């Protein structure tokens, strides 16, 4: 094993959990090799993390925000200084190719940059509401909070929550995905190096049992969750039934509406990049292309672009053998139901990496909206093409999906673009953009089954989620009767 069995990070130190269940193997998806083992923490481990966070909270929350963010300036510098090493770690445990892994770490730096601006954008409000009477609103942290994260962005998704929640004065427990747990330990080390006091940030490894303990622990005030819709629903229900604040981001089924007037080259390259980037394991990945009227010229070009991709160089492996089997089953089933596989990545292998979980980009035409592959999240490098005669038909298909993470339209027409932006039922909408991720300071968050809870997870939207407001009224006026409430 390249890395020793992982430990939790509690109170500023790496500690062995009290787990009683055997640790899980951690795989390099490009080779199938075991690179580490991750412990499965129990409720007692969550409790010791909460106790450490609770002990740190009075000192951390009393530290002025301008001082707190100085640590995040340093953390951002450390992310940039260590980008090669951090990106290599992401590649090792998640499989994504080097350029994708670097982009992920750069995005973490951008998220941290936003947190550094929080003192500038979170001053309170004050108004003299009556002579000598002032109302003011100030934001206060919630206390001990938690973030539960998925496998597809081992560095970035933890950083959706950590810099903002912690800079706003909370103490945090991160429960990373057990499939990609190694980056979390490096994040903890860099935060420590940046000067974050012990107990302000914890890492608790594990799976379902640790998540349930987080949802149930009375000492945790709020939880951000990112993962599949199935688990997002479980976590949201359990956390809120325990009277916690919860924002749970779920899965996706993103529709790209392609009009016949779309720029052929730009649309084809963007759509293929969207469906195949990170091996299709992005919640913003193109999943369904809704081809409006005559778009064969674009589809033919997409097929050429996809066929030219070299697995192992241009596209990394999917996360596990089980994921590869699941994705293959979806394709087999669609083909058996009459769909036409025009680019087939099922039989992909990479020389020298025969045990890796590689799949090539796969494009399936003549899919109908009733097929399972058109409705469910496949989470692999697979794009299905559903055909429809007009833009209203395309919007009806998009609107019928219970998910609502992202949608995009490719067109040269401003009025069609505007029409789709207004009528798509998704929280993030693009025009001529394959992956319409909002960048800081704009917030990230979907609609429908792609997000449960109020607010968004990044940018300005996260400020409300990670804080509570205190409304203060003062009267420094000796005159009697100046205020009808006095
Ligand atoms: P997942 O739901 O399997 O796991 C997410 C987290 O939940 C992990 O930390 C895992 O340990 C924990 N977990 C798993 N099963 C659990 C259970 N039964 N009870 C409690 N906790 C449990 O998700 P994943 O496979 O790691 O990630 C891929 C999914 O995440 C995809 O559906 C993808 O669309 C979604 N995702 C969504 C967004 C978004 O912004 N909406 C972003 C990234 C990923």
Short mmCIF file of C-alpha atoms and ligand atoms in Angstrom, two decimals:
data_model
loop_
_atom_site.label_atom_id
_atom_site.label_comp_id
_atom_site.label_asym_id
_atom_site.label_seq_id
_atom_site.Cartn_x
_atom_site.Cartn_y
_atom_site.Cartn_z
CA UNK A 1 0.00 0.00 0.00
CA UNK A 2 1.35 3.40 -0.98
CA UNK A 3 -0.37 5.16 1.93
CA UNK A 4 -0.72 3.85 5.47
CA UNK A 5 -4.22 3.20 6.82
CA UNK A 6 -5.87 6.59 7.23
CA UNK A 7 -6.68 8.24 10.52
CA UNK A 8 -9.25 10.78 11.56
CA UNK A 9 -8.11 14.35 12.21
CA UNK A 10 -9.42 15.60 15.56
CA UNK A 11 -8.29 18.49 17.71
CA UNK A 12 -5.35 19.23 15.40
CA UNK A 13 -3.92 15.68 15.37
CA UNK A 14 -4.34 12.51 13.36
CA UNK A 15 -5.91 9.87 15.60
CA UNK A 16 -6.98 6.28 15.13
CA UNK A 17 -10.76 5.91 15.34
CA UNK A 18 -12.42 3.52 17.75
CA UNK A 19 -14.03 1.64 14.86
CA UNK A 20 -14.95 -1.95 15.36
CA UNK A 21 -15.68 -2.77 11.72
CA UNK A 22 -12.84 -3.66 9.33
CA UNK A 23 -11.38 -0.76 7.34
CA UNK A 24 -12.17 -0.52 3.60
CA UNK A 25 -9.64 -0.73 0.80
CA UNK A 26 -9.04 2.46 -1.23
CA UNK A 27 -8.36 1.85 -4.93
CA UNK A 28 -6.52 3.66 -7.68
CA UNK A 29 -9.22 3.45 -10.40
CA UNK A 30 -6.64 3.63 -13.20
CA UNK A 31 -4.94 0.40 -12.12
CA UNK A 32 -7.29 -1.29 -9.68
CA UNK A 33 -4.42 -1.31 -7.14
CA UNK A 34 -5.14 -0.88 -3.43
CA UNK A 35 -3.41 2.32 -2.32
CA UNK A 36 -4.68 2.74 1.23
CA UNK A 37 -7.31 1.68 3.74
CA UNK A 38 -9.98 3.90 5.24
CA UNK A 39 -11.44 3.33 8.70
CA UNK A 40 -15.20 3.24 9.24
CA UNK A 41 -15.78 5.57 12.15
CA UNK A 42 -18.58 5.01 14.62
CA UNK A 43 -20.79 7.35 16.67
CA UNK A 44 -18.11 7.62 19.38
CA UNK A 45 -15.63 9.01 16.82
CA UNK A 46 -18.14 11.58 15.62
CA UNK A 47 -18.71 12.51 19.25
CA UNK A 48 -14.99 13.07 19.94
CA UNK A 49 -14.79 15.29 16.84
CA UNK A 50 -17.81 17.27 18.07
CA UNK A 51 -16.22 17.68 21.51
CA UNK A 52 -12.99 19.02 19.96
CA UNK A 53 -14.94 21.39 17.73
CA UNK A 54 -17.10 22.54 20.61
CA UNK A 55 -14.00 23.32 22.69
CA UNK A 56 -12.52 25.39 19.84
CA UNK A 57 -15.72 27.28 19.04
CA UNK A 58 -15.67 30.05 21.72
CA UNK A 59 -12.16 31.16 20.76
CA UNK A 60 -12.67 30.84 17.01
CA UNK A 61 -16.05 32.57 16.87
CA UNK A 62 -14.72 35.43 19.01
CA UNK A 63 -11.82 35.97 16.61
CA UNK A 64 -12.67 38.92 14.35
CA UNK A 65 -13.57 37.83 10.81
CA UNK A 66 -10.76 39.97 9.36
CA UNK A 67 -8.31 37.86 11.40
CA UNK A 68 -10.03 34.58 10.56
CA UNK A 69 -9.73 35.15 6.82
CA UNK A 70 -5.96 35.78 7.08
CA UNK A 71 -5.66 32.03 7.57
CA UNK A 72 -7.58 31.45 4.35
CA UNK A 73 -5.32 33.81 2.42
CA UNK A 74 -2.46 31.54 3.51
CA UNK A 75 -4.47 28.40 2.77
CA UNK A 76 -5.16 29.67 -0.78
CA UNK A 77 -1.44 30.25 -1.28
CA UNK A 78 -0.72 26.74 -0.01
CA UNK A 79 -3.30 25.22 -2.39
CA UNK A 80 -1.56 27.01 -5.28
CA UNK A 81 1.94 26.16 -4.09
CA UNK A 82 1.05 22.47 -3.70
CA UNK A 83 -1.12 22.21 -6.81
CA UNK A 84 0.99 19.53 -8.51
CA UNK A 85 1.00 17.29 -5.49
CA UNK A 86 -2.70 17.88 -4.66
CA UNK A 87 -3.74 17.28 -8.28
CA UNK A 88 -1.65 14.09 -8.41
CA UNK A 89 -3.44 12.86 -5.29
CA UNK A 90 -6.84 13.57 -6.87
CA UNK A 91 -5.75 11.64 -9.96
CA UNK A 92 -4.53 8.77 -7.83
CA UNK A 93 -7.66 8.26 -5.76
CA UNK A 94 -10.33 9.46 -8.19
CA UNK A 95 -8.79 8.66 -11.59
CA UNK A 96 -9.37 11.97 -13.36
CA UNK A 97 -6.68 13.07 -15.80
CA UNK A 98 -4.00 15.58 -14.76
CA UNK A 99 -5.56 18.67 -16.38
CA UNK A 100 -8.95 17.93 -14.76
CA UNK A 101 -7.34 17.37 -11.37
CA UNK A 102 -5.43 20.66 -11.63
CA UNK A 103 -8.63 22.48 -12.59
CA UNK A 104 -10.28 21.01 -9.49
CA UNK A 105 -7.56 22.34 -7.18
CA UNK A 106 -7.63 25.74 -8.90
CA UNK A 107 -11.36 25.86 -8.27
CA UNK A 108 -10.66 25.17 -4.58
CA UNK A 109 -8.36 28.21 -4.62
CA UNK A 110 -11.12 30.31 -6.20
CA UNK A 111 -13.59 29.15 -3.55
CA UNK A 112 -11.09 30.15 -0.88
CA UNK A 113 -10.58 33.53 -2.55
CA UNK A 114 -14.30 34.14 -2.12
CA UNK A 115 -14.07 33.30 1.59
CA UNK A 116 -11.26 35.85 1.90
CA UNK A 117 -13.70 38.51 0.66
CA UNK A 118 -16.30 37.75 3.35
CA UNK A 119 -15.31 40.67 5.62
CA UNK A 120 -16.00 43.00 2.71
CA UNK A 121 -19.43 41.61 1.93
CA UNK A 122 -20.85 40.61 5.32
CA UNK A 123 -20.88 43.81 7.35
CA UNK A 124 -24.13 44.11 9.27
CA UNK A 125 -26.88 46.62 8.65
CA UNK A 126 -27.75 49.59 10.81
CA UNK A 127 -30.47 52.22 10.58
CA UNK A 128 -31.77 54.94 12.90
CA UNK A 129 -35.41 53.88 12.85
CA UNK A 130 -36.62 56.62 15.19
CA UNK A 131 -34.83 59.52 16.91
CA UNK A 132 -31.97 57.99 18.92
CA UNK A 133 -33.25 54.47 18.24
CA UNK A 134 -31.15 52.18 16.12
CA UNK A 135 -31.88 48.76 14.65
CA UNK A 136 -28.89 46.67 13.59
CA UNK A 137 -28.46 43.20 12.20
CA UNK A 138 -25.28 41.19 12.68
CA UNK A 139 -24.45 37.67 11.50
CA UNK A 140 -23.29 35.03 13.97
CA UNK A 141 -21.91 31.54 13.31
CA UNK A 142 -24.07 28.52 14.10
CA UNK A 143 -21.53 26.53 16.14
CA UNK A 144 -20.33 23.06 15.16
CA UNK A 145 -21.29 22.18 11.59
CA UNK A 146 -20.58 19.27 9.24
CA UNK A 147 -19.96 18.63 5.54
CA UNK A 148 -20.53 15.23 3.92
CA UNK A 149 -19.00 14.88 0.47
CA UNK A 150 -19.07 12.56 -2.60
CA UNK A 151 -16.33 10.78 -4.56
CA UNK A 152 -16.25 12.85 -7.73
CA UNK A 153 -14.36 15.94 -6.47
CA UNK A 154 -12.15 14.87 -3.53
CA UNK A 155 -10.55 18.32 -3.24
CA UNK A 156 -13.13 20.79 -4.59
CA UNK A 157 -16.41 19.68 -3.00
CA UNK A 158 -14.98 19.75 0.56
CA UNK A 159 -13.83 23.27 -0.31
CA UNK A 160 -17.36 24.24 -1.33
CA UNK A 161 -18.09 24.24 2.40
CA UNK A 162 -14.88 24.54 4.43
CA UNK A 163 -13.61 28.08 3.66
CA UNK A 164 -16.98 29.83 3.89
CA UNK A 165 -18.34 27.95 6.89
CA UNK A 166 -15.11 28.26 8.86
CA UNK A 167 -14.30 31.86 7.89
CA UNK A 168 -17.82 32.76 9.05
CA UNK A 169 -16.85 31.49 12.51
CA UNK A 170 -18.10 27.90 12.60
CA UNK A 171 -16.07 24.84 13.59
CA UNK A 172 -16.40 22.04 11.06
CA UNK A 173 -16.38 18.26 10.76
CA UNK A 174 -15.75 16.87 7.27
CA UNK A 175 -16.88 13.34 6.42
CA UNK A 176 -15.27 12.69 3.02
CA UNK A 177 -16.29 9.93 0.63
CA UNK A 178 -14.81 6.60 1.68
CA UNK A 179 -13.94 6.02 -2.00
CA UNK A 180 -11.59 9.06 -2.12
CA UNK A 181 -10.60 9.80 1.47
CA UNK A 182 -6.92 10.71 1.08
CA UNK A 183 -7.23 14.33 -0.12
CA UNK A 184 -9.16 15.24 3.05
CA UNK A 185 -6.11 14.54 5.22
CA UNK A 186 -3.95 16.81 3.04
CA UNK A 187 -6.60 19.54 3.28
CA UNK A 188 -6.40 19.22 7.09
CA UNK A 189 -2.59 19.46 7.00
CA UNK A 190 -2.67 22.56 4.80
CA UNK A 191 -5.26 24.26 7.01
CA UNK A 192 -3.06 23.49 10.02
CA UNK A 193 -0.01 24.87 8.21
CA UNK A 194 -2.00 28.00 7.34
CA UNK A 195 -2.55 28.55 11.07
CA UNK A 196 -6.03 27.20 11.74
CA UNK A 197 -6.23 26.52 15.50
CA UNK A 198 -6.73 22.90 16.67
CA UNK A 199 -10.36 21.79 16.81
CA UNK A 200 -11.66 24.31 14.26
CA UNK A 201 -11.57 21.63 11.54
CA UNK A 202 -11.93 17.85 11.89
CA UNK A 203 -11.98 14.92 9.47
CA UNK A 204 -14.01 11.85 10.38
CA UNK A 205 -13.70 8.98 7.90
CA UNK A 206 -16.39 6.42 7.30
CA UNK A 207 -19.64 5.66 5.55
CA UNK A 208 -23.28 5.29 6.46
CA UNK A 209 -22.73 4.82 10.21
CA UNK A 210 -20.65 8.00 10.52
CA UNK A 211 -23.17 9.97 8.44
CA UNK A 212 -26.05 8.77 10.60
CA UNK A 213 -24.13 9.73 13.74
CA UNK A 214 -23.57 13.22 12.28
CA UNK A 215 -27.28 13.58 11.48
CA UNK A 216 -28.21 12.46 15.01
CA UNK A 217 -25.61 14.29 17.09
CA UNK A 218 -27.25 17.05 19.15
CA UNK A 219 -24.01 19.06 19.15
CA UNK A 220 -24.06 19.61 15.36
CA UNK A 221 -26.13 22.58 14.21
CA UNK A 222 -26.01 22.35 10.41
CA UNK A 223 -25.03 19.90 7.67
CA UNK A 224 -24.12 20.39 4.05
CA UNK A 225 -24.37 17.20 2.00
CA UNK A 226 -23.36 16.53 -1.60
CA UNK A 227 -24.00 13.15 -3.21
CA UNK A 228 -26.69 11.07 -4.87
CA UNK A 229 -30.37 12.00 -4.64
CA UNK A 230 -31.12 8.74 -2.82
CA UNK A 231 -28.73 9.58 0.02
CA UNK A 232 -29.47 13.34 -0.10
CA UNK A 233 -33.09 12.54 0.75
CA UNK A 234 -32.06 10.23 3.62
CA UNK A 235 -29.64 12.81 5.06
CA UNK A 236 -32.02 15.76 4.61
CA UNK A 237 -34.90 13.93 6.30
CA UNK A 238 -32.78 12.60 9.16
CA UNK A 239 -30.95 15.88 9.82
CA UNK A 240 -34.07 18.04 9.70
CA UNK A 241 -36.07 15.60 11.82
CA UNK A 242 -33.33 16.16 14.39
CA UNK A 243 -34.05 19.91 13.98
CA UNK A 244 -30.79 20.71 12.19
CA UNK A 245 -30.31 23.06 9.30
CA UNK A 246 -29.52 21.00 6.20
CA UNK A 247 -28.67 21.68 2.58
CA UNK A 248 -28.46 18.44 0.62
CA UNK A 249 -27.35 18.50 -3.01
CA UNK A 250 -28.32 15.41 -4.99
CA UNK A 251 -27.82 13.85 -8.40
CA UNK A 252 -28.56 15.23 -11.84
CA UNK A 253 -29.81 14.51 -15.33
CA UNK A 254 -28.69 17.53 -17.35
CA UNK A 255 -30.33 18.28 -20.69
CA UNK A 256 -28.58 20.16 -23.49
CA UNK A 257 -31.01 21.50 -26.07
CA UNK A 258 -29.33 21.77 -29.45
CA UNK A 259 -30.93 23.93 -32.15
CA UNK A 260 -30.16 23.47 -35.86
CA UNK A 261 -28.58 26.95 -36.05
CA UNK A 262 -25.99 26.21 -33.35
CA UNK A 263 -22.36 26.78 -34.31
CA UNK A 264 -21.37 23.27 -35.39
CA UNK A 265 -17.78 23.14 -34.15
CA UNK A 266 -18.35 24.98 -30.90
CA UNK A 267 -21.46 22.96 -30.02
CA UNK A 268 -19.88 19.60 -30.91
CA UNK A 269 -16.66 20.15 -28.94
CA UNK A 270 -18.44 21.67 -25.91
CA UNK A 271 -21.05 18.93 -25.73
CA UNK A 272 -18.49 16.12 -25.98
CA UNK A 273 -16.29 17.84 -23.37
CA UNK A 274 -19.30 18.15 -21.06
CA UNK A 275 -20.38 14.49 -21.33
CA UNK A 276 -16.88 13.01 -21.15
CA UNK A 277 -15.00 15.36 -18.78
CA UNK A 278 -14.09 13.64 -15.51
CA UNK A 279 -15.36 10.46 -17.24
CA UNK A 280 -18.89 11.86 -17.09
CA UNK A 281 -18.77 11.82 -13.29
CA UNK A 282 -19.76 15.45 -12.79
CA UNK A 283 -23.13 16.52 -11.49
CA UNK A 284 -22.98 19.18 -14.25
CA UNK A 285 -22.18 16.70 -17.06
CA UNK A 286 -24.29 16.63 -20.20
CA UNK A 287 -26.47 13.56 -19.99
CA UNK A 288 -29.29 14.05 -22.51
CA UNK A 289 -28.90 15.96 -25.76
CA UNK A 290 -32.29 17.08 -26.97
CA UNK A 291 -31.74 17.47 -30.70
CA UNK A 292 -34.25 19.87 -32.20
CA UNK A 293 -35.21 19.25 -35.84
CA UNK A 294 -32.27 18.82 -38.27
CA UNK A 295 -29.05 18.55 -36.24
CA UNK A 296 -27.32 15.57 -37.90
CA UNK A 297 -24.41 17.77 -39.00
CA UNK A 298 -23.66 18.52 -35.33
CA UNK A 299 -24.17 14.91 -34.20
CA UNK A 300 -21.77 13.63 -36.88
CA UNK A 301 -19.10 16.08 -35.73
CA UNK A 302 -19.69 15.10 -32.08
CA UNK A 303 -19.14 11.46 -32.99
CA UNK A 304 -15.82 12.35 -34.68
CA UNK A 305 -14.66 14.36 -31.67
CA UNK A 306 -15.63 11.56 -29.25
CA UNK A 307 -13.96 8.84 -31.36
CA UNK A 308 -10.73 10.85 -31.45
CA UNK A 309 -10.43 10.84 -27.66
CA UNK A 310 -7.71 8.57 -26.29
CA UNK A 311 -8.69 6.72 -23.11
CA UNK A 312 -6.01 7.03 -20.46
CA UNK A 313 -4.87 10.35 -21.96
CA UNK A 314 -7.99 12.39 -22.73
CA UNK A 315 -10.42 10.52 -20.48
CA UNK A 316 -9.74 8.86 -17.14
CA UNK A 317 -11.36 5.75 -15.65
CA UNK A 318 -14.68 5.66 -13.81
CA UNK A 319 -14.46 5.26 -10.05
CA UNK A 320 -14.90 1.50 -9.60
CA UNK A 321 -15.49 -1.85 -11.24
CA UNK A 322 -19.07 -1.68 -9.95
CA UNK A 323 -19.60 1.73 -11.61
CA UNK A 324 -18.26 0.38 -14.92
CA UNK A 325 -20.66 -2.57 -14.75
CA UNK A 326 -23.62 -0.33 -13.88
CA UNK A 327 -22.91 2.09 -16.74
CA UNK A 328 -22.44 -0.78 -19.20
CA UNK A 329 -25.78 -2.27 -18.14
CA UNK A 330 -27.55 1.02 -18.92
CA UNK A 331 -26.01 1.07 -22.43
CA UNK A 332 -26.80 -2.63 -23.10
CA UNK A 333 -30.40 -2.12 -22.02
CA UNK A 334 -30.89 0.95 -24.23
CA UNK A 335 -29.41 -0.88 -27.22
CA UNK A 336 -31.67 -3.85 -26.62
CA UNK A 337 -34.65 -1.45 -26.53
CA UNK A 338 -33.80 -0.14 -30.01
CA UNK A 339 -31.45 2.79 -29.40
CA UNK A 340 -28.45 3.17 -31.70
CA UNK A 341 -24.97 3.25 -30.11
CA UNK A 342 -23.05 5.50 -32.51
CA UNK A 343 -19.89 5.82 -30.40
CA UNK A 344 -19.26 2.80 -28.17
CA UNK A 345 -16.89 3.01 -25.18
CA UNK A 346 -17.88 -0.27 -23.56
CA UNK A 347 -14.93 -2.40 -24.62
CA UNK A 348 -12.26 0.16 -23.76
CA UNK A 349 -8.93 -0.90 -22.28
CA UNK A 350 -5.72 1.04 -21.80
CA UNK A 351 -2.43 -0.67 -22.54
CA UNK A 352 -0.48 -1.30 -19.36
CA UNK A 353 -3.56 -0.47 -17.27
CA UNK A 354 -5.74 -3.45 -18.13
CA UNK A 355 -7.14 -3.61 -14.58
CA UNK A 356 -8.23 0.05 -14.63
CA UNK A 357 -11.93 0.91 -14.83
CA UNK A 358 -11.77 2.65 -18.21
CA UNK A 359 -14.72 3.40 -20.47
CA UNK A 360 -14.60 5.42 -23.67
CA UNK A 361 -17.09 8.18 -24.46
CA UNK A 362 -20.38 6.67 -25.57
CA UNK A 363 -23.04 8.42 -27.65
CA UNK A 364 -26.43 6.79 -28.11
CA UNK A 365 -28.87 8.09 -30.71
CA UNK A 366 -32.58 7.37 -31.19
CA UNK A 367 -33.25 7.17 -27.46
CA UNK A 368 -36.86 7.77 -26.44
CA UNK A 369 -37.86 9.70 -23.30
CA UNK A 370 -39.48 6.62 -21.75
CA UNK A 371 -36.21 4.64 -21.67
CA UNK A 372 -34.48 4.23 -18.29
CA UNK A 373 -31.25 5.66 -19.72
CA UNK A 374 -33.10 8.88 -20.63
CA UNK A 375 -34.52 9.28 -17.14
CA UNK A 376 -32.00 8.04 -14.57
CA UNK A 377 -28.58 9.39 -13.66
CA UNK A 378 -25.97 7.16 -15.36
CA UNK A 379 -22.91 9.02 -14.00
CA UNK A 380 -20.48 7.88 -16.65
CA UNK A 381 -19.22 9.14 -20.04
CA UNK A 382 -22.53 8.51 -21.78
CA UNK A 383 -24.68 10.94 -23.76
CA UNK A 384 -28.10 9.98 -25.07
CA UNK A 385 -29.74 11.80 -27.95
CA UNK A 386 -33.48 12.32 -27.90
CA UNK A 387 -35.00 13.93 -30.97
CA UNK A 388 -37.85 16.40 -31.06
CA UNK A 389 -39.28 18.73 -33.75
CA UNK A 390 -39.29 22.05 -31.87
CA UNK A 391 -38.05 23.95 -28.85
CA UNK A 392 -41.30 23.49 -26.92
CA UNK A 393 -40.98 19.74 -27.37
CA UNK A 394 -37.39 19.98 -26.09
CA UNK A 395 -38.45 21.98 -23.04
CA UNK A 396 -41.25 19.50 -22.31
CA UNK A 397 -38.64 16.70 -22.20
CA UNK A 398 -36.33 18.74 -19.97
CA UNK A 399 -39.15 19.87 -17.69
CA UNK A 400 -40.35 16.27 -17.19
CA UNK A 401 -37.14 15.29 -15.38
CA UNK A 402 -37.46 15.35 -11.58
CA UNK A 403 -33.84 16.52 -11.43
CA UNK A 404 -33.01 20.19 -11.95
CA UNK A 405 -29.30 20.75 -11.64
CA UNK A 406 -28.30 22.19 -15.02
CA UNK A 407 -29.62 22.74 -18.54
CA UNK A 408 -28.14 24.43 -21.58
CA UNK A 409 -29.13 25.54 -25.05
CA UNK A 410 -26.89 25.76 -28.10
CA UNK A 411 -28.16 28.32 -30.59
CA UNK A 412 -27.24 31.53 -32.39
CA UNK A 413 -30.69 32.99 -31.69
CA UNK A 414 -30.97 35.36 -28.75
CA UNK A 415 -34.71 34.92 -28.49
CA UNK A 416 -34.52 31.12 -28.41
CA UNK A 417 -31.74 31.36 -25.81
CA UNK A 418 -33.82 33.68 -23.65
CA UNK A 419 -36.91 31.44 -24.02
CA UNK A 420 -34.96 28.38 -22.84
CA UNK A 421 -33.33 30.29 -19.97
CA UNK A 422 -36.79 31.29 -18.76
CA UNK A 423 -38.50 27.95 -19.18
CA UNK A 424 -35.87 25.32 -18.30
CA UNK A 425 -36.55 23.78 -14.88
CA UNK A 426 -32.99 23.84 -13.59
CA UNK A 427 -31.10 25.92 -11.06
CA UNK A 428 -28.13 26.51 -13.39
CA UNK A 429 -28.77 27.30 -17.04
CA UNK A 430 -26.30 27.91 -19.85
CA UNK A 431 -26.30 29.32 -23.37
CA UNK A 432 -23.63 27.82 -25.63
CA UNK A 433 -21.95 26.43 -22.49
CA UNK A 434 -21.65 22.68 -21.91
CA UNK A 435 -21.02 22.93 -18.16
CA UNK A 436 -22.86 26.01 -16.86
CA UNK A 437 -21.15 26.15 -13.45
CA UNK A 438 -21.53 29.61 -11.90
CA UNK A 439 -18.22 31.04 -10.74
CA UNK A 440 -17.65 32.98 -7.55
CA UNK A 441 -19.30 35.15 -6.28
CA UNK A 442 -22.32 33.45 -7.89
CA UNK A 443 -23.78 30.54 -5.99
CA UNK A 444 -23.95 26.87 -6.98
CA UNK A 445 -27.20 24.97 -6.55
CA UNK A 446 -29.89 23.15 -8.49
CA UNK A 447 -33.64 22.71 -8.28
CA UNK A 448 -35.99 19.78 -7.75
CA UNK A 449 -34.42 16.44 -6.82
CA UNK A 450 -30.95 17.98 -7.28
CA UNK A 451 -31.20 20.01 -4.08
CA UNK A 452 -33.11 19.77 -0.83
CA UNK A 453 -33.16 22.71 1.53
CA UNK A 454 -33.12 26.46 1.22
CA UNK A 455 -30.19 28.48 -0.13
CA UNK A 456 -27.13 27.53 -2.14
CA UNK A 457 -23.89 25.88 -1.15
CA UNK A 458 -21.30 28.37 -2.43
CA UNK A 459 -20.93 32.09 -3.08
CA UNK A 460 -23.26 34.62 -1.52
CA UNK A 461 -25.98 31.98 -1.02
CA UNK A 462 -23.82 30.14 1.50
CA UNK A 463 -23.57 33.12 3.86
CA UNK A 464 -27.19 32.78 4.90
CA UNK A 465 -26.82 29.02 5.34
CA UNK A 466 -23.75 29.10 7.59
CA UNK A 467 -24.86 31.98 9.83
CA UNK A 468 -27.79 33.21 11.86
CA UNK A 469 -28.72 36.85 12.19
CA UNK A 470 -29.20 38.76 15.41
CA UNK A 471 -31.50 41.78 15.32
CA UNK A 472 -30.54 44.41 17.89
CA UNK A 473 -32.47 47.52 18.86
CA UNK A 474 -30.88 50.24 20.99
CA UNK A 475 -32.07 53.55 22.32
CA UNK A 476 -29.53 56.14 23.43
CA UNK A 477 -31.94 59.01 23.67
CA UNK A 478 -33.03 60.55 26.97
CA UNK A 479 -36.28 61.98 25.60
CA UNK A 480 -39.31 60.02 26.69
CA UNK A 481 -41.94 59.00 24.16
CA UNK A 482 -39.71 59.25 21.09
CA UNK A 483 -40.51 55.72 20.06
CA UNK A 484 -43.97 54.19 20.04
CA UNK A 485 -42.48 50.88 21.24
CA UNK A 486 -40.64 52.27 24.23
P1 LIG B 1 -23.26 8.95 -2.54
O1 LIG B 1 -24.62 9.50 -2.29
O2 LIG B 1 -23.13 7.47 -2.71
O3 LIG B 1 -22.28 9.32 -1.31
C1 LIG B 1 -22.19 10.63 -0.83
C2 LIG B 1 -21.84 10.58 0.65
O4 LIG B 1 -22.88 9.92 1.37
C3 LIG B 1 -20.56 9.82 0.95
O5 LIG B 1 -19.81 10.55 1.90
C4 LIG B 1 -21.05 8.49 1.51
O6 LIG B 1 -20.17 7.95 2.48
C5 LIG B 1 -22.37 8.83 2.15
N1 LIG B 1 -23.36 7.74 2.09
C6 LIG B 1 -23.47 6.79 1.12
N2 LIG B 1 -24.54 5.98 1.38
C7 LIG B 1 -25.09 6.44 2.53
C8 LIG B 1 -26.23 6.04 3.29
N3 LIG B 1 -26.99 5.01 2.94
N4 LIG B 1 -26.53 6.74 4.40
C9 LIG B 1 -25.77 7.80 4.78
N5 LIG B 1 -24.67 8.21 4.09
C10 LIG B 1 -24.35 7.55 2.98
O7 LIG B 1 -22.66 9.75 -3.77
P2 LIG B 1 -21.33 9.44 -4.58
O8 LIG B 1 -21.54 8.20 -5.39
O9 LIG B 1 -20.15 9.53 -3.70
O10 LIG B 1 -21.28 10.71 -5.55
C11 LIG B 1 -21.91 10.78 -6.79
C12 LIG B 1 -23.25 11.47 -6.69
O11 LIG B 1 -23.07 12.78 -6.18
C13 LIG B 1 -23.91 11.66 -8.05
O12 LIG B 1 -25.28 11.38 -7.90
C14 LIG B 1 -23.68 13.12 -8.36
O13 LIG B 1 -24.63 13.70 -9.22
C15 LIG B 1 -23.77 13.70 -6.99
N6 LIG B 1 -23.15 15.01 -6.93
C16 LIG B 1 -23.97 16.09 -6.89
C17 LIG B 1 -23.45 17.36 -6.88
C18 LIG B 1 -24.35 18.56 -6.87
O14 LIG B 1 -23.85 19.66 -6.78
N7 LIG B 1 -25.66 18.42 -6.95
C19 LIG B 1 -22.06 17.54 -6.89
C20 LIG B 1 -21.24 16.42 -6.90
C21 LIG B 1 -21.81 15.15 -6.92
#
